[in-house]
PDB file of C-alpha atoms in Angstrom:
ATOM      1  CA  MET A   1      28.222   3.746 -30.934  1.00 91.00           C
ATOM      2  CA  TYR A   2      27.200   0.213 -30.010  1.00 97.00           C
ATOM      3  CA  PRO A   3      24.911  -1.814 -27.678  1.00 98.00           C
ATOM      4  CA  MET A   4      26.341  -1.547 -24.128  1.00 98.00           C
ATOM      5  CA  GLN A   5      25.751  -4.410 -21.764  1.00 98.00           C
ATOM      6  CA  LEU A   6      25.592  -2.972 -18.206  1.00 98.00           C
ATOM      7  CA  ILE A   7      26.757  -4.301 -14.784  1.00 98.00           C
ATOM      8  CA  ALA A   8      24.237  -3.330 -12.070  1.00 98.00           C
ATOM      9  CA  PRO A   9      25.122  -1.962  -8.597  1.00 97.00           C
ATOM     10  CA  CYS A  10      23.324  -4.043  -5.952  1.00 97.00           C
ATOM     11  CA  LYS A  11      21.747  -3.034  -2.688  1.00 96.00           C
ATOM     12  CA  ASP A  12      21.469  -5.270   0.376  1.00 94.00           C
ATOM     13  CA  TYR A  13      18.360  -3.801   2.156  1.00 92.00           C
ATOM     14  CA  LEU A  14      17.234  -6.015   5.056  1.00 91.00           C
ATOM     15  CA  TRP A  15      14.020  -7.146   3.343  1.00 94.00           C
ATOM     16  CA  GLY A  16      15.781  -8.584   0.278  1.00 95.00           C
ATOM     17  CA  GLY A  17      16.412 -12.184  -0.784  1.00 95.00           C
ATOM     18  CA  SER A  18      18.660 -14.249  -2.982  1.00 95.00           C
ATOM     19  CA  ARG A  19      16.757 -14.716  -6.290  1.00 97.00           C
ATOM     20  CA  LEU A  20      18.646 -11.922  -8.115  1.00 97.00           C
ATOM     21  CA  ARG A  21      21.854 -13.850  -7.498  1.00 97.00           C
ATOM     22  CA  THR A  22      20.682 -17.392  -8.053  1.00 96.00           C
ATOM     23  CA  GLU A  23      18.254 -16.783 -10.984  1.00 96.00           C
ATOM     24  CA  PHE A  24      19.365 -13.481 -12.625  1.00 97.00           C
ATOM     25  CA  GLY A  25      23.145 -13.798 -12.269  1.00 95.00           C
ATOM     26  CA  LYS A  26      23.659 -10.618 -10.190  1.00 96.00           C
ATOM     27  CA  GLN A  27      26.939 -10.367  -8.295  1.00 93.00           C
ATOM     28  CA  SER A  28      27.545  -8.773  -4.980  1.00 94.00           C
ATOM     29  CA  ASP A  29      29.842  -9.314  -1.944  1.00 92.00           C
ATOM     30  CA  LYS A  30      26.769  -8.946   0.255  1.00 90.00           C
ATOM     31  CA  ASP A  31      24.679 -11.897   1.383  1.00 91.00           C
ATOM     32  CA  ILE A  32      21.455 -10.161   0.425  1.00 95.00           C
ATOM     33  CA  ILE A  33      20.611  -8.650  -2.970  1.00 97.00           C
ATOM     34  CA  ALA A  34      17.422  -6.754  -2.507  1.00 97.00           C
ATOM     35  CA  GLU A  35      17.812  -4.556  -5.620  1.00 98.00           C
ATOM     36  CA  SER A  36      19.951  -4.455  -8.744  1.00 98.00           C
ATOM     37  CA  TRP A  37      20.033  -1.078 -10.421  1.00 98.00           C
ATOM     38  CA  GLU A  38      19.951  -2.223 -14.016  1.00 98.00           C
ATOM     39  CA  LEU A  39      20.082   1.268 -15.645  1.00 98.00           C
ATOM     40  CA  SER A  40      21.280   3.922 -13.313  1.00 97.00           C
ATOM     41  CA  CYS A  41      23.153   7.294 -13.383  1.00 97.00           C
ATOM     42  CA  HIS A  42      22.084   8.126  -9.862  1.00 95.00           C
ATOM     43  CA  LYS A  43      24.829   9.036  -7.418  1.00 95.00           C
ATOM     44  CA  ASP A  44      23.660   6.321  -5.013  1.00 95.00           C
ATOM     45  CA  GLY A  45      24.548   3.645  -7.563  1.00 96.00           C
ATOM     46  CA  ILE A  46      25.842   3.875 -11.138  1.00 98.00           C
ATOM     47  CA  SER A  47      25.737   1.243 -13.756  1.00 98.00           C
ATOM     48  CA  ARG A  48      29.095   0.190 -15.365  1.00 98.00           C
ATOM     49  CA  ILE A  49      29.619  -0.775 -18.996  1.00 98.00           C
ATOM     50  CA  ALA A  50      30.798  -4.371 -19.422  1.00 98.00           C
ATOM     51  CA  ASN A  51      31.772  -4.599 -23.151  1.00 97.00           C
ATOM     52  CA  GLY A  52      33.383  -2.820 -26.058  1.00 95.00           C
ATOM     53  CA  GLU A  53      35.325   0.352 -26.301  1.00 95.00           C
ATOM     54  CA  TYR A  54      33.993   1.763 -23.068  1.00 97.00           C
ATOM     55  CA  ALA A  55      34.265  -1.515 -21.026  1.00 98.00           C
ATOM     56  CA  GLY A  56      34.860  -0.686 -17.311  1.00 97.00           C
ATOM     57  CA  MET A  57      33.601   2.846 -17.655  1.00 98.00           C
ATOM     58  CA  LEU A  58      30.717   4.134 -15.518  1.00 98.00           C
ATOM     59  CA  LEU A  59      27.648   4.970 -17.581  1.00 98.00           C
ATOM     60  CA  THR A  60      27.874   8.580 -16.356  1.00 97.00           C
ATOM     61  CA  GLU A  61      31.438   8.862 -17.627  1.00 97.00           C
ATOM     62  CA  TYR A  62      30.395   7.616 -21.056  1.00 97.00           C
ATOM     63  CA  LEU A  63      27.515  10.057 -21.198  1.00 96.00           C
ATOM     64  CA  GLU A  64      29.849  12.902 -20.254  1.00 95.00           C
ATOM     65  CA  GLN A  65      32.190  11.969 -23.034  1.00 95.00           C
ATOM     66  CA  ALA A  66      29.545  11.176 -25.619  1.00 95.00           C
ATOM     67  CA  GLY A  67      27.274  14.079 -25.043  1.00 93.00           C
ATOM     68  CA  LYS A  68      23.508  14.449 -24.759  1.00 92.00           C
ATOM     69  CA  ALA A  69      22.896  13.282 -28.383  1.00 94.00           C
ATOM     70  CA  VAL A  70      23.047   9.575 -27.192  1.00 96.00           C
ATOM     71  CA  LEU A  71      20.102  10.241 -24.933  1.00 97.00           C
ATOM     72  CA  GLY A  72      17.935  11.372 -27.975  1.00 96.00           C
ATOM     73  CA  THR A  73      16.037  14.583 -28.427  1.00 96.00           C
ATOM     74  CA  ARG A  74      13.508  13.581 -25.727  1.00 95.00           C
ATOM     75  CA  GLY A  75      16.096  12.386 -23.231  1.00 93.00           C
ATOM     76  CA  ALA A  76      18.258  15.462 -23.743  1.00 92.00           C
ATOM     77  CA  ALA A  77      15.335  17.649 -22.630  1.00 92.00           C
ATOM     78  CA  PHE A  78      15.776  16.441 -19.011  1.00 92.00           C
ATOM     79  CA  GLN A  79      18.110  18.213 -16.713  1.00 88.00           C
ATOM     80  CA  TYR A  80      19.792  14.909 -15.967  1.00 88.00           C
ATOM     81  CA  PHE A  81      19.510  11.294 -16.940  1.00 94.00           C
ATOM     82  CA  PRO A  82      15.728  10.668 -16.810  1.00 94.00           C
ATOM     83  CA  VAL A  83      15.152   7.153 -15.570  1.00 97.00           C
ATOM     84  CA  LEU A  84      16.335   4.458 -13.166  1.00 98.00           C
ATOM     85  CA  ILE A  85      15.493   0.816 -13.832  1.00 98.00           C
ATOM     86  CA  LYS A  86      15.610  -1.795 -11.077  1.00 98.00           C
ATOM     87  CA  LEU A  87      14.973  -5.507 -10.276  1.00 98.00           C
ATOM     88  CA  ILE A  88      13.640  -5.836  -6.751  1.00 98.00           C
ATOM     89  CA  ASP A  89      13.452  -9.116  -4.815  1.00 98.00           C
ATOM     90  CA  ALA A  90      11.185  -8.715  -1.811  1.00 98.00           C
ATOM     91  CA  ARG A  91      11.740 -11.663   0.493  1.00 97.00           C
ATOM     92  CA  ASP A  92       9.966  -9.639   3.227  1.00 96.00           C
ATOM     93  CA  ASN A  93       7.525  -6.753   3.123  1.00 96.00           C
ATOM     94  CA  LEU A  94       8.968  -3.364   2.149  1.00 95.00           C
ATOM     95  CA  SER A  95       8.012  -0.304   4.266  1.00 95.00           C
ATOM     96  CA  VAL A  96       4.811   1.544   3.578  1.00 97.00           C
ATOM     97  CA  GLN A  97       6.063   4.691   1.723  1.00 96.00           C
ATOM     98  CA  VAL A  98       5.350   7.564  -0.636  1.00 97.00           C
ATOM     99  CA  HIS A  99       7.437   9.597  -3.067  1.00 97.00           C
ATOM    100  CA  PRO A 100       7.046  13.284  -3.667  1.00 97.00           C
ATOM    101  CA  ASP A 101       6.320  15.023  -7.011  1.00 96.00           C
ATOM    102  CA  ASN A 102       8.796  17.087  -8.875  1.00 94.00           C
ATOM    103  CA  GLU A 103       7.833  20.470  -7.332  1.00 95.00           C
ATOM    104  CA  TYR A 104       8.143  19.276  -3.735  1.00 97.00           C
ATOM    105  CA  ALA A 105      11.281  17.150  -4.278  1.00 95.00           C
ATOM    106  CA  LEU A 106      13.189  19.807  -6.108  1.00 94.00           C
ATOM    107  CA  ARG A 107      12.278  22.372  -3.422  1.00 96.00           C
ATOM    108  CA  VAL A 108      12.932  20.182  -0.395  1.00 96.00           C
ATOM    109  CA  GLU A 109      15.381  17.390  -1.514  1.00 94.00           C
ATOM    110  CA  GLY A 110      17.216  18.947  -4.457  1.00 91.00           C
ATOM    111  CA  GLU A 111      16.329  16.200  -6.902  1.00 91.00           C
ATOM    112  CA  TYR A 112      13.369  15.257  -8.983  1.00 91.00           C
ATOM    113  CA  GLY A 113      10.344  13.383  -7.535  1.00 95.00           C
ATOM    114  CA  LYS A 114       9.477   9.835  -8.273  1.00 96.00           C
ATOM    115  CA  THR A 115       6.755   8.410 -10.448  1.00 97.00           C
ATOM    116  CA  GLU A 116       7.292   4.699 -11.148  1.00 97.00           C
ATOM    117  CA  MET A 117       5.845   1.527 -12.761  1.00 97.00           C
ATOM    118  CA  TRP A 118       5.996  -1.953 -11.422  1.00 97.00           C
ATOM    119  CA  TYR A 119       5.881  -5.085 -13.604  1.00 98.00           C
ATOM    120  CA  ILE A 120       5.360  -8.319 -11.493  1.00 98.00           C
ATOM    121  CA  VAL A 121       8.030 -10.616 -12.805  1.00 98.00           C
ATOM    122  CA  ASP A 122       7.107 -13.391 -10.413  1.00 98.00           C
ATOM    123  CA  CYS A 123       5.329 -13.822  -7.053  1.00 98.00           C
ATOM    124  CA  GLU A 124       4.485 -16.447  -4.389  1.00 97.00           C
ATOM    125  CA  PRO A 125       0.916 -17.680  -4.173  1.00 96.00           C
ATOM    126  CA  GLY A 126      -1.088 -15.247  -2.108  1.00 96.00           C
ATOM    127  CA  ALA A 127       1.309 -12.418  -2.421  1.00 98.00           C
ATOM    128  CA  GLU A 128      -0.086  -8.896  -2.241  1.00 97.00           C
ATOM    129  CA  LEU A 129       0.967  -5.327  -2.238  1.00 97.00           C
ATOM    130  CA  ILE A 130      -0.367  -1.980  -0.852  1.00 97.00           C
ATOM    131  CA  TYR A 131      -1.646   0.485  -3.459  1.00 97.00           C
ATOM    132  CA  GLY A 132      -3.284   3.634  -2.147  1.00 96.00           C
ATOM    133  CA  PHE A 133      -6.099   3.699   0.417  1.00 97.00           C
ATOM    134  CA  ALA A 134      -9.237   1.593   0.669  1.00 96.00           C
ATOM    135  CA  GLN A 135     -11.251   4.885   0.879  1.00 96.00           C
ATOM    136  CA  GLU A 136     -10.439   8.554   1.167  1.00 96.00           C
ATOM    137  CA  ILE A 137      -9.332   9.766   4.528  1.00 96.00           C
ATOM    138  CA  SER A 138      -8.393  13.131   5.982  1.00 96.00           C
ATOM    139  CA  ARG A 139      -4.872  14.311   6.679  1.00 95.00           C
ATOM    140  CA  GLU A 140      -5.701  14.271  10.366  1.00 96.00           C
ATOM    141  CA  GLU A 141      -6.816  10.606  10.225  1.00 96.00           C
ATOM    142  CA  PHE A 142      -3.651   9.774   8.264  1.00 96.00           C
ATOM    143  CA  ARG A 143      -1.466  11.197  10.971  1.00 96.00           C
ATOM    144  CA  ARG A 144      -3.527   9.614  13.760  1.00 96.00           C
ATOM    145  CA  ARG A 145      -3.388   6.222  12.190  1.00 96.00           C
ATOM    146  CA  ILE A 146       0.465   6.451  11.871  1.00 94.00           C
ATOM    147  CA  ALA A 147       0.715   7.474  15.521  1.00 93.00           C
ATOM    148  CA  ASP A 148      -1.623   4.783  16.853  1.00 92.00           C
ATOM    149  CA  ASN A 149      -0.244   1.991  14.586  1.00 92.00           C
ATOM    150  CA  THR A 150      -3.494   1.425  12.684  1.00 95.00           C
ATOM    151  CA  LEU A 151      -2.475   2.691   9.236  1.00 96.00           C
ATOM    152  CA  LEU A 152      -2.620  -0.847   7.707  1.00 96.00           C
ATOM    153  CA  GLU A 153      -6.350  -0.894   8.416  1.00 96.00           C
ATOM    154  CA  ALA A 154      -6.898   1.909   5.938  1.00 96.00           C
ATOM    155  CA  VAL A 155      -4.782   0.899   2.979  1.00 97.00           C
ATOM    156  CA  HIS A 156      -5.877  -0.916  -0.129  1.00 96.00           C
ATOM    157  CA  ARG A 157      -4.302  -4.386  -0.427  1.00 96.00           C
ATOM    158  CA  VAL A 158      -4.154  -5.919  -3.851  1.00 96.00           C
ATOM    159  CA  PRO A 159      -3.434  -9.607  -4.639  1.00 97.00           C
ATOM    160  CA  VAL A 160      -0.823  -9.846  -7.341  1.00 96.00           C
ATOM    161  CA  HIS A 161      -0.102 -12.357 -10.202  1.00 96.00           C
ATOM    162  CA  LYS A 162       2.796 -12.675 -12.580  1.00 96.00           C
ATOM    163  CA  GLY A 163       2.478 -10.104 -15.377  1.00 96.00           C
ATOM    164  CA  ASP A 164       0.445  -7.571 -13.436  1.00 96.00           C
ATOM    165  CA  VAL A 165       1.265  -3.863 -13.910  1.00 96.00           C
ATOM    166  CA  PHE A 166       0.979  -1.055 -11.426  1.00 96.00           C
ATOM    167  CA  PHE A 167       1.540   2.628 -12.176  1.00 96.00           C
ATOM    168  CA  ILE A 168       2.689   4.429  -9.002  1.00 96.00           C
ATOM    169  CA  ALA A 169       2.188   8.207  -9.602  1.00 96.00           C
ATOM    170  CA  ALA A 170       4.077  10.444  -7.176  1.00 96.00           C
ATOM    171  CA  GLY A 171       2.055  10.892  -4.010  1.00 97.00           C
ATOM    172  CA  THR A 172       0.569   7.390  -4.053  1.00 97.00           C
ATOM    173  CA  LEU A 173       0.964   5.401  -0.836  1.00 97.00           C
ATOM    174  CA  HIS A 174       2.411   1.981  -1.632  1.00 97.00           C
ATOM    175  CA  ALA A 175       4.495  -1.036  -0.434  1.00 97.00           C
ATOM    176  CA  ILE A 176       5.762  -4.137  -2.149  1.00 97.00           C
ATOM    177  CA  GLY A 177       4.672  -7.202  -0.235  1.00 97.00           C
ATOM    178  CA  ALA A 178       6.719 -10.321   0.724  1.00 97.00           C
ATOM    179  CA  GLY A 179       7.320 -12.925  -2.028  1.00 98.00           C
ATOM    180  CA  ILE A 180       7.187 -10.548  -4.973  1.00 98.00           C
ATOM    181  CA  LEU A 181       9.876  -9.926  -7.603  1.00 98.00           C
ATOM    182  CA  ILE A 182       9.384  -6.872  -9.804  1.00 98.00           C
ATOM    183  CA  ALA A 183      10.934  -4.874 -12.555  1.00 98.00           C
ATOM    184  CA  GLU A 184      10.627  -1.172 -11.654  1.00 98.00           C
ATOM    185  CA  ILE A 185      10.937   1.695 -14.194  1.00 98.00           C
ATOM    186  CA  GLN A 186      10.966   5.014 -12.366  1.00 97.00           C
ATOM    187  CA  GLN A 187      12.245   8.675 -12.531  1.00 96.00           C
ATOM    188  CA  ASN A 188      15.849   9.062 -11.612  1.00 95.00           C
ATOM    189  CA  SER A 189      15.269   9.727  -7.944  1.00 94.00           C
ATOM    190  CA  ASN A 190      16.042   8.040  -4.673  1.00 93.00           C
ATOM    191  CA  THR A 191      13.753  10.107  -2.420  1.00 94.00           C
ATOM    192  CA  THR A 192      11.473   7.967  -0.274  1.00 95.00           C
ATOM    193  CA  TYR A 193       9.376   8.854   2.692  1.00 97.00           C
ATOM    194  CA  ARG A 194       8.579   5.931   5.006  1.00 95.00           C
ATOM    195  CA  VAL A 195       5.500   6.063   7.268  1.00 95.00           C
ATOM    196  CA  TYR A 196       5.319   2.399   8.523  1.00 94.00           C
ATOM    197  CA  ASP A 197       8.052  -0.195   8.840  1.00 92.00           C
ATOM    198  CA  TYR A 198       6.689  -3.082  10.857  1.00 90.00           C
ATOM    199  CA  GLY A 199       8.823  -2.160  13.860  1.00 84.00           C
ATOM    200  CA  ARG A 200      12.035  -3.314  12.160  1.00 85.00           C
ATOM    201  CA  VAL A 201      15.531  -2.198  13.027  1.00 80.00           C
ATOM    202  CA  GLY A 202      18.437  -1.476  10.695  1.00 76.00           C
ATOM    203  CA  ALA A 203      22.000  -2.824  10.777  1.00 75.00           C
ATOM    204  CA  ASP A 204      22.764  -0.387  13.644  1.00 81.00           C
ATOM    205  CA  GLY A 205      20.095  -1.993  15.842  1.00 81.00           C
ATOM    206  CA  LYS A 206      17.958   1.139  15.705  1.00 83.00           C
ATOM    207  CA  PRO A 207      14.490   1.565  14.111  1.00 82.00           C
ATOM    208  CA  ARG A 208      14.787   2.873  10.622  1.00 83.00           C
ATOM    209  CA  ALA A 209      13.795   6.572  10.256  1.00 87.00           C
ATOM    210  CA  LEU A 210      10.220   7.494   9.399  1.00 92.00           C
ATOM    211  CA  HIS A 211       9.475  10.686   7.457  1.00 94.00           C
ATOM    212  CA  ILE A 212       5.897  11.436   8.759  1.00 94.00           C
ATOM    213  CA  ASP A 213       5.810  15.269   8.338  1.00 95.00           C
ATOM    214  CA  LYS A 214       7.047  15.147   4.745  1.00 97.00           C
ATOM    215  CA  ALA A 215       4.816  12.234   3.848  1.00 96.00           C
ATOM    216  CA  ALA A 216       1.747  14.080   5.267  1.00 96.00           C
ATOM    217  CA  GLU A 217       2.461  16.937   2.912  1.00 96.00           C
ATOM    218  CA  VAL A 218       2.767  14.880  -0.258  1.00 97.00           C
ATOM    219  CA  THR A 219       0.413  11.780   0.071  1.00 97.00           C
ATOM    220  CA  ARG A 220      -2.751  11.545  -1.902  1.00 96.00           C
ATOM    221  CA  LEU A 221      -5.249  10.331   0.655  1.00 95.00           C
ATOM    222  CA  ALA A 222      -7.581   8.520  -1.706  1.00 92.00           C
ATOM    223  CA  PRO A 223      -7.865   5.178  -3.504  1.00 92.00           C
ATOM    224  CA  ALA A 224      -5.304   4.763  -6.414  1.00 90.00           C
ATOM    225  CA  LYS A 225      -6.843   4.406  -9.856  1.00 84.00           C
ATOM    226  CA  PRO A 226      -6.050   1.158 -11.751  1.00 82.00           C
ATOM    227  CA  TYR A 227      -3.812   1.864 -14.773  1.00 81.00           C
ATOM    228  CA  PRO A 228      -5.035   0.447 -18.072  1.00 83.00           C
ATOM    229  CA  VAL A 229      -2.550  -1.664 -19.967  1.00 83.00           C
ATOM    230  CA  SER A 230      -2.803  -1.643 -23.803  1.00 89.00           C
ATOM    231  CA  ALA A 231      -3.883  -4.678 -25.852  1.00 93.00           C
ATOM    232  CA  PRO A 232      -0.941  -6.751 -27.200  1.00 95.00           C
ATOM    233  CA  GLU A 233       0.248  -6.130 -30.785  1.00 95.00           C
ATOM    234  CA  GLU A 234       1.602  -8.843 -32.973  1.00 95.00           C
ATOM    235  CA  HIS A 235       4.840  -8.202 -34.885  1.00 95.00           C
ATOM    236  CA  PRO A 236       7.241 -10.490 -36.690  1.00 96.00           C
ATOM    237  CA  GLY A 237       9.368 -12.267 -33.990  1.00 97.00           C
ATOM    238  CA  CYS A 238       7.463 -10.811 -30.945  1.00 97.00           C
ATOM    239  CA  THR A 239       4.264  -9.663 -29.249  1.00 97.00           C
ATOM    240  CA  GLU A 240       4.548  -6.189 -27.971  1.00 97.00           C
ATOM    241  CA  THR A 241       2.488  -4.693 -25.123  1.00 97.00           C
ATOM    242  CA  LEU A 242       2.674  -1.091 -23.975  1.00 97.00           C
ATOM    243  CA  LEU A 243       2.814  -1.322 -20.137  1.00 96.00           C
ATOM    244  CA  ALA A 244       2.957   2.312 -19.245  1.00 95.00           C
ATOM    245  CA  LYS A 245       3.571   5.688 -20.807  1.00 95.00           C
ATOM    246  CA  CYS A 246       4.005   8.991 -19.074  1.00 94.00           C
ATOM    247  CA  ASP A 247       6.031  12.246 -19.256  1.00 93.00           C
ATOM    248  CA  TYR A 248       9.117  10.457 -17.941  1.00 94.00           C
ATOM    249  CA  PHE A 249       9.242   6.988 -19.658  1.00 97.00           C
ATOM    250  CA  SER A 250       7.574   4.454 -21.837  1.00 97.00           C
ATOM    251  CA  ALA A 251       7.831   0.723 -21.037  1.00 97.00           C
ATOM    252  CA  ARG A 252       6.904  -2.134 -23.346  1.00 97.00           C
ATOM    253  CA  LYS A 253       6.848  -5.831 -22.830  1.00 98.00           C
ATOM    254  CA  LEU A 254       8.358  -7.898 -25.662  1.00 98.00           C
ATOM    255  CA  GLU A 255       7.353 -11.603 -25.879  1.00 98.00           C
ATOM    256  CA  LEU A 256      10.050 -12.964 -28.108  1.00 98.00           C
ATOM    257  CA  SER A 257       9.403 -15.916 -30.518  1.00 97.00           C
ATOM    258  CA  GLY A 258      12.032 -15.325 -33.149  1.00 96.00           C
ATOM    259  CA  ALA A 259      13.858 -12.308 -34.663  1.00 97.00           C
ATOM    260  CA  ALA A 260      12.195  -9.010 -33.691  1.00 97.00           C
ATOM    261  CA  SER A 261      13.307  -5.878 -35.601  1.00 97.00           C
ATOM    262  CA  LEU A 262      13.702  -2.671 -33.540  1.00 97.00           C
ATOM    263  CA  CYS A 263      15.209   0.796 -33.978  1.00 97.00           C
ATOM    264  CA  ALA A 264      16.915   3.165 -31.612  1.00 97.00           C
ATOM    265  CA  GLY A 265      16.162   6.443 -33.502  1.00 96.00           C
ATOM    266  CA  ALA A 266      17.104  10.011 -32.772  1.00 96.00           C
ATOM    267  CA  GLU A 267      14.254  10.573 -30.314  1.00 96.00           C
ATOM    268  CA  SER A 268      15.355   8.291 -27.424  1.00 97.00           C
ATOM    269  CA  PHE A 269      17.863   5.773 -26.284  1.00 98.00           C
ATOM    270  CA  HIS A 270      16.614   2.175 -25.694  1.00 98.00           C
ATOM    271  CA  HIS A 271      17.076  -0.076 -22.725  1.00 98.00           C
ATOM    272  CA  ILE A 272      16.529  -3.868 -22.940  1.00 98.00           C
ATOM    273  CA  LEU A 273      16.072  -5.861 -19.684  1.00 98.00           C
ATOM    274  CA  LEU A 274      15.771  -9.593 -20.377  1.00 98.00           C
ATOM    275  CA  LEU A 275      13.434 -11.208 -17.736  1.00 98.00           C
ATOM    276  CA  GLU A 276      13.189 -14.719 -19.173  1.00 97.00           C
ATOM    277  CA  GLY A 277      14.847 -16.860 -21.778  1.00 97.00           C
ATOM    278  CA  GLU A 278      17.814 -16.136 -24.030  1.00 97.00           C
ATOM    279  CA  ALA A 279      18.325 -13.820 -27.007  1.00 98.00           C
ATOM    280  CA  THR A 280      20.953 -12.493 -29.435  1.00 98.00           C
ATOM    281  CA  LEU A 281      21.070  -8.739 -29.901  1.00 98.00           C
ATOM    282  CA  THR A 282      22.570  -7.779 -33.241  1.00 98.00           C
ATOM    283  CA  ALA A 283      23.284  -4.085 -34.346  1.00 97.00           C
ATOM    284  CA  GLY A 284      25.378  -3.795 -37.415  1.00 93.00           C
ATOM    285  CA  GLU A 285      28.585  -5.810 -36.797  1.00 93.00           C
ATOM    286  CA  ASP A 286      27.974  -5.911 -32.991  1.00 96.00           C
ATOM    287  CA  THR A 287      26.389  -9.019 -31.411  1.00 96.00           C
ATOM    288  CA  LEU A 288      25.582  -9.713 -27.792  1.00 97.00           C
ATOM    289  CA  THR A 289      24.373 -12.959 -26.356  1.00 97.00           C
ATOM    290  CA  LEU A 290      21.767 -12.127 -23.612  1.00 98.00           C
ATOM    291  CA  ARG A 291      20.624 -14.391 -20.812  1.00 97.00           C
ATOM    292  CA  LYS A 292      18.076 -13.833 -18.140  1.00 97.00           C
ATOM    293  CA  GLY A 293      18.889 -10.651 -16.250  1.00 97.00           C
ATOM    294  CA  ALA A 294      20.895  -9.019 -19.038  1.00 98.00           C
ATOM    295  CA  SER A 295      20.647  -5.214 -19.204  1.00 98.00           C
ATOM    296  CA  VAL A 296      21.623  -3.365 -22.386  1.00 98.00           C
ATOM    297  CA  PHE A 297      21.815   0.394 -23.174  1.00 98.00           C
ATOM    298  CA  LEU A 298      21.426   1.314 -26.883  1.00 98.00           C
ATOM    299  CA  PRO A 299      22.335   4.899 -27.619  1.00 98.00           C
ATOM    300  CA  ALA A 300      19.916   7.083 -29.498  1.00 97.00           C
ATOM    301  CA  GLY A 301      20.697   7.231 -33.181  1.00 96.00           C
ATOM    302  CA  LEU A 302      22.241   3.649 -33.162  1.00 97.00           C
ATOM    303  CA  GLY A 303      19.525   2.665 -35.653  1.00 96.00           C
ATOM    304  CA  ALA A 304      18.147  -0.742 -36.575  1.00 97.00           C
ATOM    305  CA  TYR A 305      18.896  -3.770 -34.384  1.00 98.00           C
ATOM    306  CA  THR A 306      17.401  -7.163 -33.954  1.00 98.00           C
ATOM    307  CA  LEU A 307      16.475  -9.179 -30.807  1.00 98.00           C
ATOM    308  CA  ASP A 308      16.347 -12.852 -31.719  1.00 97.00           C
ATOM    309  CA  GLY A 309      15.379 -15.563 -29.239  1.00 97.00           C
ATOM    310  CA  THR A 310      12.620 -16.694 -26.973  1.00 96.00           C
ATOM    311  CA  GLY A 311      11.642 -15.221 -23.700  1.00 96.00           C
ATOM    312  CA  GLN A 312      10.410 -11.904 -22.241  1.00 98.00           C
ATOM    313  CA  ALA A 313      12.038  -8.523 -22.177  1.00 98.00           C
ATOM    314  CA  ILE A 314      11.167  -4.927 -21.082  1.00 98.00           C
ATOM    315  CA  LEU A 315      12.023  -2.195 -23.585  1.00 98.00           C
ATOM    316  CA  THR A 316      12.207   1.241 -21.999  1.00 98.00           C
ATOM    317  CA  THR A 317      12.439   4.592 -23.831  1.00 98.00           C
ATOM    318  CA  VAL A 318      11.743   8.167 -22.902  1.00 96.00           C
TER     319      VAL A 318
END
């Protein structure tokens, strides 16, 4: 049992850019890196272990061998690996979309639904995203606006700034805008229903599929409520801020200013995603040097470890 640095599978969606390669060190044979899946056991992209005894092994293979205990008592309660963590570089606007809840997704898609949290890592001046509706509308109006291409007149546009947090509960209409780079912590699901895509076409030259009927069944047709972020707490070596906590994950921002003492106990695994700076992670005799973009899985029960450096990290547990 040791801290495992992960290699992220990358996605080359047409709206992506180059910052994940040039600034975060992600590697891909594709020109575009829209997303890097930093902690993933999803069939559409699985993280690979880079160091130690299990180097070269897919994270799913390690978990099959190690057993559910490394997920922790809370993690083991889920039917399958509970979370998926991404970095997303939106050079262009993403589609306007919605994700179903667990009940609908399990019944219709055969996997869990998708509640997620966005942390704004960086953004261009004037960048904005779509977060729910400006005011409540009927299901009939929702369908009509999709049909007559006026949906964007009814959505709630939010200017964003570095460090902002958005909690996207299942059923919330949303879209990441151009010029935004985010860290996304979400349920382990890849089910997305697009309702508007700016008339774009995919690599095959055809318009990308919309999922209007399914979206109409699951979308909450009202303004989204702002999510309150907790006040920062000062600890030796870091300032810790709880960004979001729900039934599926907890995410904390760590502002590092020295050696921070942490502990991966029996309740949950830990995941560290370094967004800025450099740090040394030490657990017993194991030491990792982490640079911007590093992703580390720490099994539940590993115990005490330190994160020593300067910069910013996201700590995710379940």
